JSON list of C-alpha atoms in Angstrom, two decimals:
[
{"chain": "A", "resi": 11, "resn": "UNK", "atom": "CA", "xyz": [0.00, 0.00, 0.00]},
{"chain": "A", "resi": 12, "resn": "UNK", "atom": "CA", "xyz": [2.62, 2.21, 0.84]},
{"chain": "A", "resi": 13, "resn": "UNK", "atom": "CA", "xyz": [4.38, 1.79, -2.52]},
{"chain": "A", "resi": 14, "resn": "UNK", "atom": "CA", "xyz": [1.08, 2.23, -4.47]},
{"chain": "A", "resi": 15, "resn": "UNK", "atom": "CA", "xyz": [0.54, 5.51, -2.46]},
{"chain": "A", "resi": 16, "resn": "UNK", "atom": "CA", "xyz": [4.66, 6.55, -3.29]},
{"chain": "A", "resi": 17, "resn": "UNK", "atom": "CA", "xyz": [4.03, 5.86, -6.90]},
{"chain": "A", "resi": 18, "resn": "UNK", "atom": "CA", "xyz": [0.89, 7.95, -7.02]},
{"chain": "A", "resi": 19, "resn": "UNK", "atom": "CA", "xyz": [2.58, 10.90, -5.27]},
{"chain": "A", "resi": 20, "resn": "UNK", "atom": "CA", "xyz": [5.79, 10.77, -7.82]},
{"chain": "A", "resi": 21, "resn": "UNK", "atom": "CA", "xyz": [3.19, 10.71, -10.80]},
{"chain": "A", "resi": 22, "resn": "UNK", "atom": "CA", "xyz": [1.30, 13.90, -10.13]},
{"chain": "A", "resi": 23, "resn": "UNK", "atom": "CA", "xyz": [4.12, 15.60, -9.10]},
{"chain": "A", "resi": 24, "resn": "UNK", "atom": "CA", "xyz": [5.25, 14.63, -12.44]},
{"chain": "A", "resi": 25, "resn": "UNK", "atom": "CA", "xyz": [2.44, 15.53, -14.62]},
{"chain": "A", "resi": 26, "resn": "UNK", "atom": "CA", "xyz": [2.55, 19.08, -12.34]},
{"chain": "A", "resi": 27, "resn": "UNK", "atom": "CA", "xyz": [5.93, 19.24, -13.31]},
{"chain": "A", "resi": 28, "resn": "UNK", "atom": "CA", "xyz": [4.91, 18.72, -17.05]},
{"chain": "A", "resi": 29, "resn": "UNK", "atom": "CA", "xyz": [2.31, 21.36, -16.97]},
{"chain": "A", "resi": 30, "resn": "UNK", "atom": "CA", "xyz": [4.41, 24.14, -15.97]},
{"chain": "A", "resi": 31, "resn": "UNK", "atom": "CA", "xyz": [7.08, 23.02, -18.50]},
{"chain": "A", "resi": 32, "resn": "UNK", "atom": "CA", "xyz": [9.81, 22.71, -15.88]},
{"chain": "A", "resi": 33, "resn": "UNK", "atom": "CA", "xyz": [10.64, 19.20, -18.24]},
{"chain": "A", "resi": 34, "resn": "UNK", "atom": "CA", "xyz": [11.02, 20.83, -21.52]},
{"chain": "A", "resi": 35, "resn": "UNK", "atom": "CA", "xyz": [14.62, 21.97, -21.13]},
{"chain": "A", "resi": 36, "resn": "UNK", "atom": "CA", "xyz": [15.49, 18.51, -19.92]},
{"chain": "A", "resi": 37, "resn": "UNK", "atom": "CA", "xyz": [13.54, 15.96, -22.19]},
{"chain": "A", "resi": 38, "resn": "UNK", "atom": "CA", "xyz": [12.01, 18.36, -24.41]},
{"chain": "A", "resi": 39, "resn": "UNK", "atom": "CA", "xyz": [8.69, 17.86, -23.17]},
{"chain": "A", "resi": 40, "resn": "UNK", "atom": "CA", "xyz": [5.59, 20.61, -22.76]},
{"chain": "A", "resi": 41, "resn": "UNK", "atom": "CA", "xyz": [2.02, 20.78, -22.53]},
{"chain": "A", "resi": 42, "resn": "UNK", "atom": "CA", "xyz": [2.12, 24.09, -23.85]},
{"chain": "A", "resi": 43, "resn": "UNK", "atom": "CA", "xyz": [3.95, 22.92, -27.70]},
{"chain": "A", "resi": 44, "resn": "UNK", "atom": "CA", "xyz": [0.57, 24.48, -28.95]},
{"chain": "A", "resi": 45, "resn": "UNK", "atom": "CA", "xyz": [0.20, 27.53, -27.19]},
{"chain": "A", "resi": 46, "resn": "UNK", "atom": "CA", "xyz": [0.78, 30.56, -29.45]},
{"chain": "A", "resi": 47, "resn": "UNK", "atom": "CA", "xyz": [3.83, 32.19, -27.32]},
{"chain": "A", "resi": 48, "resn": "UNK", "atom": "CA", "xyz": [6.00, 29.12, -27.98]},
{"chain": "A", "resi": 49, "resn": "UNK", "atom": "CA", "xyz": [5.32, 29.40, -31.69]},
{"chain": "A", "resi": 50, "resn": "UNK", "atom": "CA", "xyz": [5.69, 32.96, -31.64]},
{"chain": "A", "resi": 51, "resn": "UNK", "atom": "CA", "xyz": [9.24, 32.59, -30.15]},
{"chain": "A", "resi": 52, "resn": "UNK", "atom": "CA", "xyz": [10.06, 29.78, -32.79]},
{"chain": "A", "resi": 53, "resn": "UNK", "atom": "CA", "xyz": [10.17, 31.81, -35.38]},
{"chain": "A", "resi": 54, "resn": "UNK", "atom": "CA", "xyz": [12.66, 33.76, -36.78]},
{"chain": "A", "resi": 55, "resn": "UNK", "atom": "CA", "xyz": [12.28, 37.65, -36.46]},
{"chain": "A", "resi": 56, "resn": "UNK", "atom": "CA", "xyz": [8.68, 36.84, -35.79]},
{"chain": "A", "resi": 57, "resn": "UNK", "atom": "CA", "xyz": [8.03, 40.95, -34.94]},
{"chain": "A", "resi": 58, "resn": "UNK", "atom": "CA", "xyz": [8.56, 41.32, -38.49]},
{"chain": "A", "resi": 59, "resn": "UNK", "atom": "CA", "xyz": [5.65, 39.56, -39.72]},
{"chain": "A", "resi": 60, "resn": "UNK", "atom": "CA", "xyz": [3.01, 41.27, -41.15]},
{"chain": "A", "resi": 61, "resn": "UNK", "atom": "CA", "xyz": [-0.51, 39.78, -42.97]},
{"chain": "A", "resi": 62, "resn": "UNK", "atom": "CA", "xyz": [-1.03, 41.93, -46.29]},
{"chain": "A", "resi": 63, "resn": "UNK", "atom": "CA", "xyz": [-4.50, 42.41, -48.21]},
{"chain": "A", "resi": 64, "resn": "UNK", "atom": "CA", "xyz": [-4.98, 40.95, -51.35]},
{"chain": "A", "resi": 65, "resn": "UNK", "atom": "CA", "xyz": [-3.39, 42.98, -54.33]},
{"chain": "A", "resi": 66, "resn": "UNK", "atom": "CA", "xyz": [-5.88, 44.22, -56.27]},
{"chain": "A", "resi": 67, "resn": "UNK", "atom": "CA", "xyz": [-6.74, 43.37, -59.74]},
{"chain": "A", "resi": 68, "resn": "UNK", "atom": "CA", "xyz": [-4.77, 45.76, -62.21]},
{"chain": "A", "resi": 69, "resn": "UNK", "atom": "CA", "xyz": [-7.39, 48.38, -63.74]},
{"chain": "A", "resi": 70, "resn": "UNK", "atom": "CA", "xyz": [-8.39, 47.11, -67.39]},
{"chain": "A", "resi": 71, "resn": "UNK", "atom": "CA", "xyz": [-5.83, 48.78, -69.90]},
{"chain": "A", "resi": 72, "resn": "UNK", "atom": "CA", "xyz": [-6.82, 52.49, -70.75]},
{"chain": "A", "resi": 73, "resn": "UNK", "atom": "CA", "xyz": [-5.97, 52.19, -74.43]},
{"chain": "A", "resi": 74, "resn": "UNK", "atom": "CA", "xyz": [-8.78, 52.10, -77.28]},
{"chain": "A", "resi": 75, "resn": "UNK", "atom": "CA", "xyz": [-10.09, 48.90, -78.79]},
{"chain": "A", "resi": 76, "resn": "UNK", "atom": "CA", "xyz": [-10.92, 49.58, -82.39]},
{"chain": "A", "resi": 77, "resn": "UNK", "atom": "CA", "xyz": [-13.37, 47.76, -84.12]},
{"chain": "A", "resi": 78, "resn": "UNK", "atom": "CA", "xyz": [-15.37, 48.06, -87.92]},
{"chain": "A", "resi": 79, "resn": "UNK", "atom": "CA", "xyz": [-18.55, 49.12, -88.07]},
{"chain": "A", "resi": 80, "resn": "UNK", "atom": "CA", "xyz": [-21.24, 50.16, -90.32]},
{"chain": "A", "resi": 81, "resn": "UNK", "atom": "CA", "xyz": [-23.79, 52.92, -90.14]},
{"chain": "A", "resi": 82, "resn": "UNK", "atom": "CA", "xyz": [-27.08, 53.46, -91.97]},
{"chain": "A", "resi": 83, "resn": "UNK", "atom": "CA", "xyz": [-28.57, 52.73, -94.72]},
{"chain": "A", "resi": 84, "resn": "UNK", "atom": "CA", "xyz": [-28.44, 56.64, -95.69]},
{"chain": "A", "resi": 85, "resn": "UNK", "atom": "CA", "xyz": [-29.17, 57.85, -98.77]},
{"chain": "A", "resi": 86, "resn": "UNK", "atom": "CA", "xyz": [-26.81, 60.09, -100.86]},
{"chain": "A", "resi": 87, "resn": "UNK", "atom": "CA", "xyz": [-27.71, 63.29, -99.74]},
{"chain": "A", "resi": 88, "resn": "UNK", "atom": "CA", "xyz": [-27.77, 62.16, -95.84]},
{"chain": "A", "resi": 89, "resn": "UNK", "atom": "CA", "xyz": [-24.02, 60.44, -96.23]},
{"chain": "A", "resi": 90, "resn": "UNK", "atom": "CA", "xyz": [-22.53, 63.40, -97.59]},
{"chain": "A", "resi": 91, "resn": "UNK", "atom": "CA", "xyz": [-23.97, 65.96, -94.52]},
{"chain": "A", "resi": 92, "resn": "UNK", "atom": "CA", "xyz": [-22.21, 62.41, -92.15]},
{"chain": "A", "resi": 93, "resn": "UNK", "atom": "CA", "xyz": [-18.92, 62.45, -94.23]},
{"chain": "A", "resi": 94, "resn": "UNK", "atom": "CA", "xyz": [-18.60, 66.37, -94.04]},
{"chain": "A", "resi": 95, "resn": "UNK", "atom": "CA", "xyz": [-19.35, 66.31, -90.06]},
{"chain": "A", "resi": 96, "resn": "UNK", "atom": "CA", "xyz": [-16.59, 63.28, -89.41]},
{"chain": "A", "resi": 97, "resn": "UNK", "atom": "CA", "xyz": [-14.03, 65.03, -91.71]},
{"chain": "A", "resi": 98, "resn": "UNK", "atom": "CA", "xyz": [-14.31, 68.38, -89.81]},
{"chain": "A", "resi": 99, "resn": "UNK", "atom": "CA", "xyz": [-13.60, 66.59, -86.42]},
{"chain": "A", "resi": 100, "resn": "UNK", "atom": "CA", "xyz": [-10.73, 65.79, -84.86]},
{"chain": "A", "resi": 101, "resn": "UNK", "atom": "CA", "xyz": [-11.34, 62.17, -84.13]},
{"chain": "A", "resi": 102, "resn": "UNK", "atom": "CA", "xyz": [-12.27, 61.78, -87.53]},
{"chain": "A", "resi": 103, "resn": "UNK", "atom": "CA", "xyz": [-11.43, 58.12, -88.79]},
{"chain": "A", "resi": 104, "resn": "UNK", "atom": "CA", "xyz": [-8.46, 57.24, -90.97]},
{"chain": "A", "resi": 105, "resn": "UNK", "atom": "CA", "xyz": [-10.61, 55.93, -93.87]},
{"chain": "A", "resi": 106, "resn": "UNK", "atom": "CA", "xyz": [-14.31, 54.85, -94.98]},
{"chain": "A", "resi": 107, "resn": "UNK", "atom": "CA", "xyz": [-16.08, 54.21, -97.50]},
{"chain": "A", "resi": 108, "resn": "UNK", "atom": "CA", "xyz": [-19.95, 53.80, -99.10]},
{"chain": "A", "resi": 109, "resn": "UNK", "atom": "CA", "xyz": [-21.18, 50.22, -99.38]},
{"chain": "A", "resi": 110, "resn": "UNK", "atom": "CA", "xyz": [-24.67, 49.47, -101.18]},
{"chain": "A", "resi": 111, "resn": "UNK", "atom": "CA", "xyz": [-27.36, 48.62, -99.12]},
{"chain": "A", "resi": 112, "resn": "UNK", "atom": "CA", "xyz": [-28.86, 46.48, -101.22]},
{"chain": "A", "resi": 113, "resn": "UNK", "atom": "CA", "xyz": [-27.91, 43.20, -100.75]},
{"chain": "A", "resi": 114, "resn": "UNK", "atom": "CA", "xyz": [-28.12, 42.61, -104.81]},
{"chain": "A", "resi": 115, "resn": "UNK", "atom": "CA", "xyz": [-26.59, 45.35, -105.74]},
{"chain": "A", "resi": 116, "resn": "UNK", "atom": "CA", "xyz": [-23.61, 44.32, -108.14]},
{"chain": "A", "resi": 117, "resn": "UNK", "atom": "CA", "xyz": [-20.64, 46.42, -109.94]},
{"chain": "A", "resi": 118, "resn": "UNK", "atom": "CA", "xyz": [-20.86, 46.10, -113.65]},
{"chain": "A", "resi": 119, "resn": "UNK", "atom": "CA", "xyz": [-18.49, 46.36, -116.98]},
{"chain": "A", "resi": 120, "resn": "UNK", "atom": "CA", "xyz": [-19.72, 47.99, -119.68]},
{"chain": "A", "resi": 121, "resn": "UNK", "atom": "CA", "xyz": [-19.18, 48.01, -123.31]},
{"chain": "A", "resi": 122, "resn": "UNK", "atom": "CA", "xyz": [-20.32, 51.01, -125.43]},
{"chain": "A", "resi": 123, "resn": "UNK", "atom": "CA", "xyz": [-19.20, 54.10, -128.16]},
{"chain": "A", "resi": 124, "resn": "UNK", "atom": "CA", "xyz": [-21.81, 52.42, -130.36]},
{"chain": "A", "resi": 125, "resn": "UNK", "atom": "CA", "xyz": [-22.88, 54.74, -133.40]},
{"chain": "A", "resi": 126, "resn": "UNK", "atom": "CA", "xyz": [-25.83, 53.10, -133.35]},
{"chain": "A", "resi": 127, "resn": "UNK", "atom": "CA", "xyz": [-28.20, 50.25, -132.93]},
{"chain": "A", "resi": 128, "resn": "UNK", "atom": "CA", "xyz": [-26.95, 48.31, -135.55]},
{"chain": "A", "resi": 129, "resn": "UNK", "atom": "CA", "xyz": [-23.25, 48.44, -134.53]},
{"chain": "A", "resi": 130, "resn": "UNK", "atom": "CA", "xyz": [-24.08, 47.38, -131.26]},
{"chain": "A", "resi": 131, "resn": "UNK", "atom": "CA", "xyz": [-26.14, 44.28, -132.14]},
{"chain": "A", "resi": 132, "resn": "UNK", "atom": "CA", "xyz": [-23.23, 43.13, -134.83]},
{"chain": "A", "resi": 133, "resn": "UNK", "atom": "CA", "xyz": [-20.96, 43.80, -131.66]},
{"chain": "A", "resi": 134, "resn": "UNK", "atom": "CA", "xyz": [-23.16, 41.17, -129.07]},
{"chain": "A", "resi": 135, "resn": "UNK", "atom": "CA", "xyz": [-23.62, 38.63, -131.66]},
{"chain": "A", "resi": 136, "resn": "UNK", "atom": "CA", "xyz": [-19.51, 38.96, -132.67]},
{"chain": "A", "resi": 137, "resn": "UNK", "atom": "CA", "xyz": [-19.29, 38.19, -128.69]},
{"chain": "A", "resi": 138, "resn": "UNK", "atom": "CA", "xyz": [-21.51, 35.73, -128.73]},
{"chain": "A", "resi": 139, "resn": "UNK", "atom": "CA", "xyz": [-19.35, 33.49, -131.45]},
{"chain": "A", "resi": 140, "resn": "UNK", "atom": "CA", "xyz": [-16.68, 34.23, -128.70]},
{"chain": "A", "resi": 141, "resn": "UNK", "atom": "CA", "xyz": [-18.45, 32.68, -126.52]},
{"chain": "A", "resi": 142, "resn": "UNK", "atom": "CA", "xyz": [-19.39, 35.45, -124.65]},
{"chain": "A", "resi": 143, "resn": "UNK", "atom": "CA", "xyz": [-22.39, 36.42, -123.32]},
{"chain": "A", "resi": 144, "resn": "UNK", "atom": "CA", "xyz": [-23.76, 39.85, -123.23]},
{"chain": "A", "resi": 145, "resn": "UNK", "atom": "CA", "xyz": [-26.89, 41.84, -121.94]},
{"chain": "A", "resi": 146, "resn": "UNK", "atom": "CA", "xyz": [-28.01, 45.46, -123.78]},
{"chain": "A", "resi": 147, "resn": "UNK", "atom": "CA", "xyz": [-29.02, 48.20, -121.41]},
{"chain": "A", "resi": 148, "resn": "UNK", "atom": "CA", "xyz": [-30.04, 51.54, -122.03]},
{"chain": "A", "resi": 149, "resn": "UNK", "atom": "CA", "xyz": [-32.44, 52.24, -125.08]},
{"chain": "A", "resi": 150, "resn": "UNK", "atom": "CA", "xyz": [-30.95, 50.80, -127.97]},
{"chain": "A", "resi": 151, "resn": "UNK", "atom": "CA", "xyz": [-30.18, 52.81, -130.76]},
{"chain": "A", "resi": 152, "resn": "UNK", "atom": "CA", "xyz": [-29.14, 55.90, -128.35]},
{"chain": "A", "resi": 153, "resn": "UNK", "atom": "CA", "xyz": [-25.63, 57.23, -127.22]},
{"chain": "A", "resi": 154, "resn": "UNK", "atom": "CA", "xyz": [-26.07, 55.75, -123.88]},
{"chain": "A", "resi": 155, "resn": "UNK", "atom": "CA", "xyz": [-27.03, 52.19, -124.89]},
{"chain": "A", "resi": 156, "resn": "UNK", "atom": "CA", "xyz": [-24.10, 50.00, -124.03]},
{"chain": "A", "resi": 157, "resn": "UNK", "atom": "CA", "xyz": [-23.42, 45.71, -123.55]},
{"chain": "A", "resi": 158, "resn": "UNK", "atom": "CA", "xyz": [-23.17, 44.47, -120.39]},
{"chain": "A", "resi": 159, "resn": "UNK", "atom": "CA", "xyz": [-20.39, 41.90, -120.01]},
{"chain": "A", "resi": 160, "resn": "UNK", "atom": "CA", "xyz": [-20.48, 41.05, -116.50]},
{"chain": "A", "resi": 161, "resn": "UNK", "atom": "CA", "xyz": [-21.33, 41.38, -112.98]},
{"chain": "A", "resi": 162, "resn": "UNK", "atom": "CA", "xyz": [-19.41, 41.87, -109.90]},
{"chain": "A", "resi": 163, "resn": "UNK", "atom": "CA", "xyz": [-19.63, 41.46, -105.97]},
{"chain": "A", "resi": 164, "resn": "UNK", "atom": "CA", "xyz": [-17.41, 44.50, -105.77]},
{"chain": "A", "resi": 165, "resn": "UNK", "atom": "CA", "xyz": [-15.59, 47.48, -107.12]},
{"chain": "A", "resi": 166, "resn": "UNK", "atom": "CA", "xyz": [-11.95, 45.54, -107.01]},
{"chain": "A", "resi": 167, "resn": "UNK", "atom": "CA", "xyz": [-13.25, 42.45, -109.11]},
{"chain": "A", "resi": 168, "resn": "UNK", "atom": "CA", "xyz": [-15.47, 44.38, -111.92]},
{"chain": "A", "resi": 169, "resn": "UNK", "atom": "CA", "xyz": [-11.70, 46.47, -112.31]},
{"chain": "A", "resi": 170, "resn": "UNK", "atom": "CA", "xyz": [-9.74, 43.28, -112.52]},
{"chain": "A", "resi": 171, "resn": "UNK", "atom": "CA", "xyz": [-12.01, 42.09, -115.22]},
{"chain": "A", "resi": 172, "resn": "UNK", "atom": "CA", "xyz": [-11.98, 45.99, -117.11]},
{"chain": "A", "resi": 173, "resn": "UNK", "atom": "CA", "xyz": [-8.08, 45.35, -117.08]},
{"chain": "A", "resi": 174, "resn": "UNK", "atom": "CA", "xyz": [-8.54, 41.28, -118.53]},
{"chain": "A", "resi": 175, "resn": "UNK", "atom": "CA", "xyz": [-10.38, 43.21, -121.43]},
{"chain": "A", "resi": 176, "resn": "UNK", "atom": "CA", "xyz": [-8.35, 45.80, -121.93]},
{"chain": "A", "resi": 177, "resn": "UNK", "atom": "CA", "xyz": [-5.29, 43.41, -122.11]},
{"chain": "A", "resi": 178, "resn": "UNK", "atom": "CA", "xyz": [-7.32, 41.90, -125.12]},
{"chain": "A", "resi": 179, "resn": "UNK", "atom": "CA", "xyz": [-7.21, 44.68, -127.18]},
{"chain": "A", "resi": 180, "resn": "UNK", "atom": "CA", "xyz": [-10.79, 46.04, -126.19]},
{"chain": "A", "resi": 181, "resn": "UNK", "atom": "CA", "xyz": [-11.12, 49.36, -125.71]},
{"chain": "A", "resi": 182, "resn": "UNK", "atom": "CA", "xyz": [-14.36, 51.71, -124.50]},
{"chain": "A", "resi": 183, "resn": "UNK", "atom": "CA", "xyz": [-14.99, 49.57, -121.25]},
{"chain": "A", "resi": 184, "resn": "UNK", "atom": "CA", "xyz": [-16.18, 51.37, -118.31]},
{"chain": "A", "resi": 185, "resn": "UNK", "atom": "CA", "xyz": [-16.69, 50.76, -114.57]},
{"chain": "A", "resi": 186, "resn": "UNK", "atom": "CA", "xyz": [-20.18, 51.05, -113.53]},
{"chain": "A", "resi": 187, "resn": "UNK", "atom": "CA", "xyz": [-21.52, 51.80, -110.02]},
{"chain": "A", "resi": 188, "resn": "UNK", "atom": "CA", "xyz": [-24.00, 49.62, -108.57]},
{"chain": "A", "resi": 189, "resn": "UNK", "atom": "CA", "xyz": [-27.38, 51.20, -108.68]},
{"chain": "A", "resi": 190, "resn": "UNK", "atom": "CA", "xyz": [-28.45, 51.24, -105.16]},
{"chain": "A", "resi": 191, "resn": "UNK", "atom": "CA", "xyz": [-30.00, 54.49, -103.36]},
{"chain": "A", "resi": 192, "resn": "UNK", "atom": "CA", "xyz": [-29.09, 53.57, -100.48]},
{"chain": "A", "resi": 193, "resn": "UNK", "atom": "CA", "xyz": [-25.61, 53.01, -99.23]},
{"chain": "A", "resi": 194, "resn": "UNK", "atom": "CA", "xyz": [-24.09, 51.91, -95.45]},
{"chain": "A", "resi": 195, "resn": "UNK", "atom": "CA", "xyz": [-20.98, 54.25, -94.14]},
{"chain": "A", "resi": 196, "resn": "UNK", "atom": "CA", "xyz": [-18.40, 51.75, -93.47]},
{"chain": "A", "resi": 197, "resn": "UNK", "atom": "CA", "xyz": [-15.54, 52.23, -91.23]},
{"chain": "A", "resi": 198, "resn": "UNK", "atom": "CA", "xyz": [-12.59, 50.18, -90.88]},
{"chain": "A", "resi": 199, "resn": "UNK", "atom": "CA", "xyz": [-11.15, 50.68, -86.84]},
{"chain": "A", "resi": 200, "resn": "UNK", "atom": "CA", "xyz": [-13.08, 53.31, -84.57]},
{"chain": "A", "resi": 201, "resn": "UNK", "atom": "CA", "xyz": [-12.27, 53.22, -81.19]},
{"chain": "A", "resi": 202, "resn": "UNK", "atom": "CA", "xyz": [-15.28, 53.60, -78.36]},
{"chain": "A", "resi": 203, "resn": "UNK", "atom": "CA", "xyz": [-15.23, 57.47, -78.70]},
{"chain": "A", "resi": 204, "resn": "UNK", "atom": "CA", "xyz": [-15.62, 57.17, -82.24]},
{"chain": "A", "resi": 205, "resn": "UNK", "atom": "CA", "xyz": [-17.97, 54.60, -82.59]},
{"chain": "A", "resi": 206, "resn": "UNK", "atom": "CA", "xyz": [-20.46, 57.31, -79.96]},
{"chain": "A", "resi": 207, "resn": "UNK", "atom": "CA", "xyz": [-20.01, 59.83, -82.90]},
{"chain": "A", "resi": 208, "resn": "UNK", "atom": "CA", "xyz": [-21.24, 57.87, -85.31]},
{"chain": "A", "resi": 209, "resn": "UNK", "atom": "CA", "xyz": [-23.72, 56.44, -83.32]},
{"chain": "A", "resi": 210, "resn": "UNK", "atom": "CA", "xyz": [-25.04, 60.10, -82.38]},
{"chain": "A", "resi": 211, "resn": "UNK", "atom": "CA", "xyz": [-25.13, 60.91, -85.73]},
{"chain": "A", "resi": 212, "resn": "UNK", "atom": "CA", "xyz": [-26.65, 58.29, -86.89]},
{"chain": "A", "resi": 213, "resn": "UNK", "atom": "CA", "xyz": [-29.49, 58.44, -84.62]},
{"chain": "A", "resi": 214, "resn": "UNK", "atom": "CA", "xyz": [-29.83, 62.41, -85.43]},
{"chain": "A", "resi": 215, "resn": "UNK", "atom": "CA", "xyz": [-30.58, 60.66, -89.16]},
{"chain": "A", "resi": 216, "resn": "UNK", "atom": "CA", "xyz": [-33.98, 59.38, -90.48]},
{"chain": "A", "resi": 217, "resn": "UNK", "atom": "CA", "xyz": [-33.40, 55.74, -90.54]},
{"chain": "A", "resi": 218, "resn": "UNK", "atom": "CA", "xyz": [-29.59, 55.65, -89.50]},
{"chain": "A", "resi": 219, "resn": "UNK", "atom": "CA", "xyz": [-28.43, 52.89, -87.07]},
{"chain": "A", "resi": 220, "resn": "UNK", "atom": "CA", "xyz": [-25.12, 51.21, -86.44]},
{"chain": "A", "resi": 221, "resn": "UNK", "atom": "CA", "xyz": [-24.10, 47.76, -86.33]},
{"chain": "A", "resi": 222, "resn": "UNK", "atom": "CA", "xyz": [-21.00, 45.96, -86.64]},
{"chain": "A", "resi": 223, "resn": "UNK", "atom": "CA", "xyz": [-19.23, 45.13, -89.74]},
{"chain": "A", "resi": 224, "resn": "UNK", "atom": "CA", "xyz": [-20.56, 41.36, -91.28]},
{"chain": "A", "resi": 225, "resn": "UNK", "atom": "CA", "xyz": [-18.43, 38.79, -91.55]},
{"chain": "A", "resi": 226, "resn": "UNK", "atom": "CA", "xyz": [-17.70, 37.37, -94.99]},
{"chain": "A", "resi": 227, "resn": "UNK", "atom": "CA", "xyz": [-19.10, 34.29, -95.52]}
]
């Protein structure tokens, strides 16, 4: 009984000992390994630590985004008041240009000089044994009559075909517009204080509105 009661004794004053951390310079033992002062002094220059906020996203980069975008349908009369207003600013865009609004509008080549009726019939049907088809417009037997050779998406392909001809030999050829009355303002890169511009005038326009530029199929 005695030595049951001795052991006792020796074990609290042991786990006493252990809580106060008289051990832990001897056997490197502590009840306090957890407690935030130990870790504290466990770390090197631990005054020097310091939590930081989050950096902040960078702001979104200042400079313009240019984009192509078209404007209308306007007539004639309304796209030359827009052109005059853009060219007098100072944000005015580098280029544009007039596209037809209708969507079957075409760019066509033109034969003519014909004296008369006659000269331009012998002229188709000369084609014709060419193997080349032609159309007559105007009134026939006038000054302005002429053959239609061909038809054209766009201004670029109806002059590579004028110069195809002309290489040929043929001469009086001619360039013709398509005939649409109305026509979309198309411009290549406005930035976002351009495209406002256009938008404003556009929407100071019977009819005007802006969208971007298609996509070529």
């Amino acid at each position: 009984m005695r030595t049951l009661v001795a052991l006792l004794l020796l074990a609290n004053l042991g786990f006493f000992a252990l809580a106060q951390g008289w051990l832990q310079p001897h056997v490197g033992l502590s009840t306090h390994h957890q407690r935030e002062p130990q870790r504290l002094a466990a770390q090197f220059n631990a005054e020097s630590v310091r939590v930081l906020a989050a950096a902040a996203p960078a702001p979104a980069s200042a400079a313009a985004v240019s984009a192509c975008l078209q404007a209308g349908p306007f007539s004639a009369e309304q796209l030359d008041s827009i052109e005059a207003l853009l060219a007098a600013t100072p944000r005015n865009p580098a280029s544009w240009r007039r596209l037809p609004a209708d969507a079957e509008a075409e760019w066509r080549l033109l034969l003519g000089g014909f004296a008369d009726g006659a000269a331009l019939l012998s002229r188709q049907q000369a084609l014709r044994l060419e193997g080349v088809d032609s159309e007559v417009v105007g009134e026939a037997g006038t000054s302005s009559a002429a053959l239609l050779l061909g038809r054209y998406p766009d201004e670029a392909a109806a002059q590579a075909a004028l110069a195809q001809w002309q290489q040929r030999g043929q001469q009086l050829l001619s360039v013709a517009p398509p005939m649409a009355t109305l026509h979309w303002l198309r411009v290549e890169q406005a930035d976002e204080a351009l495209r406002r511009q256009i938008q404003a005038l556009a929407g100071a326009t019977p009819g005007g509105s802006v969208i971007p530029c298609p996509v070529p199929r």
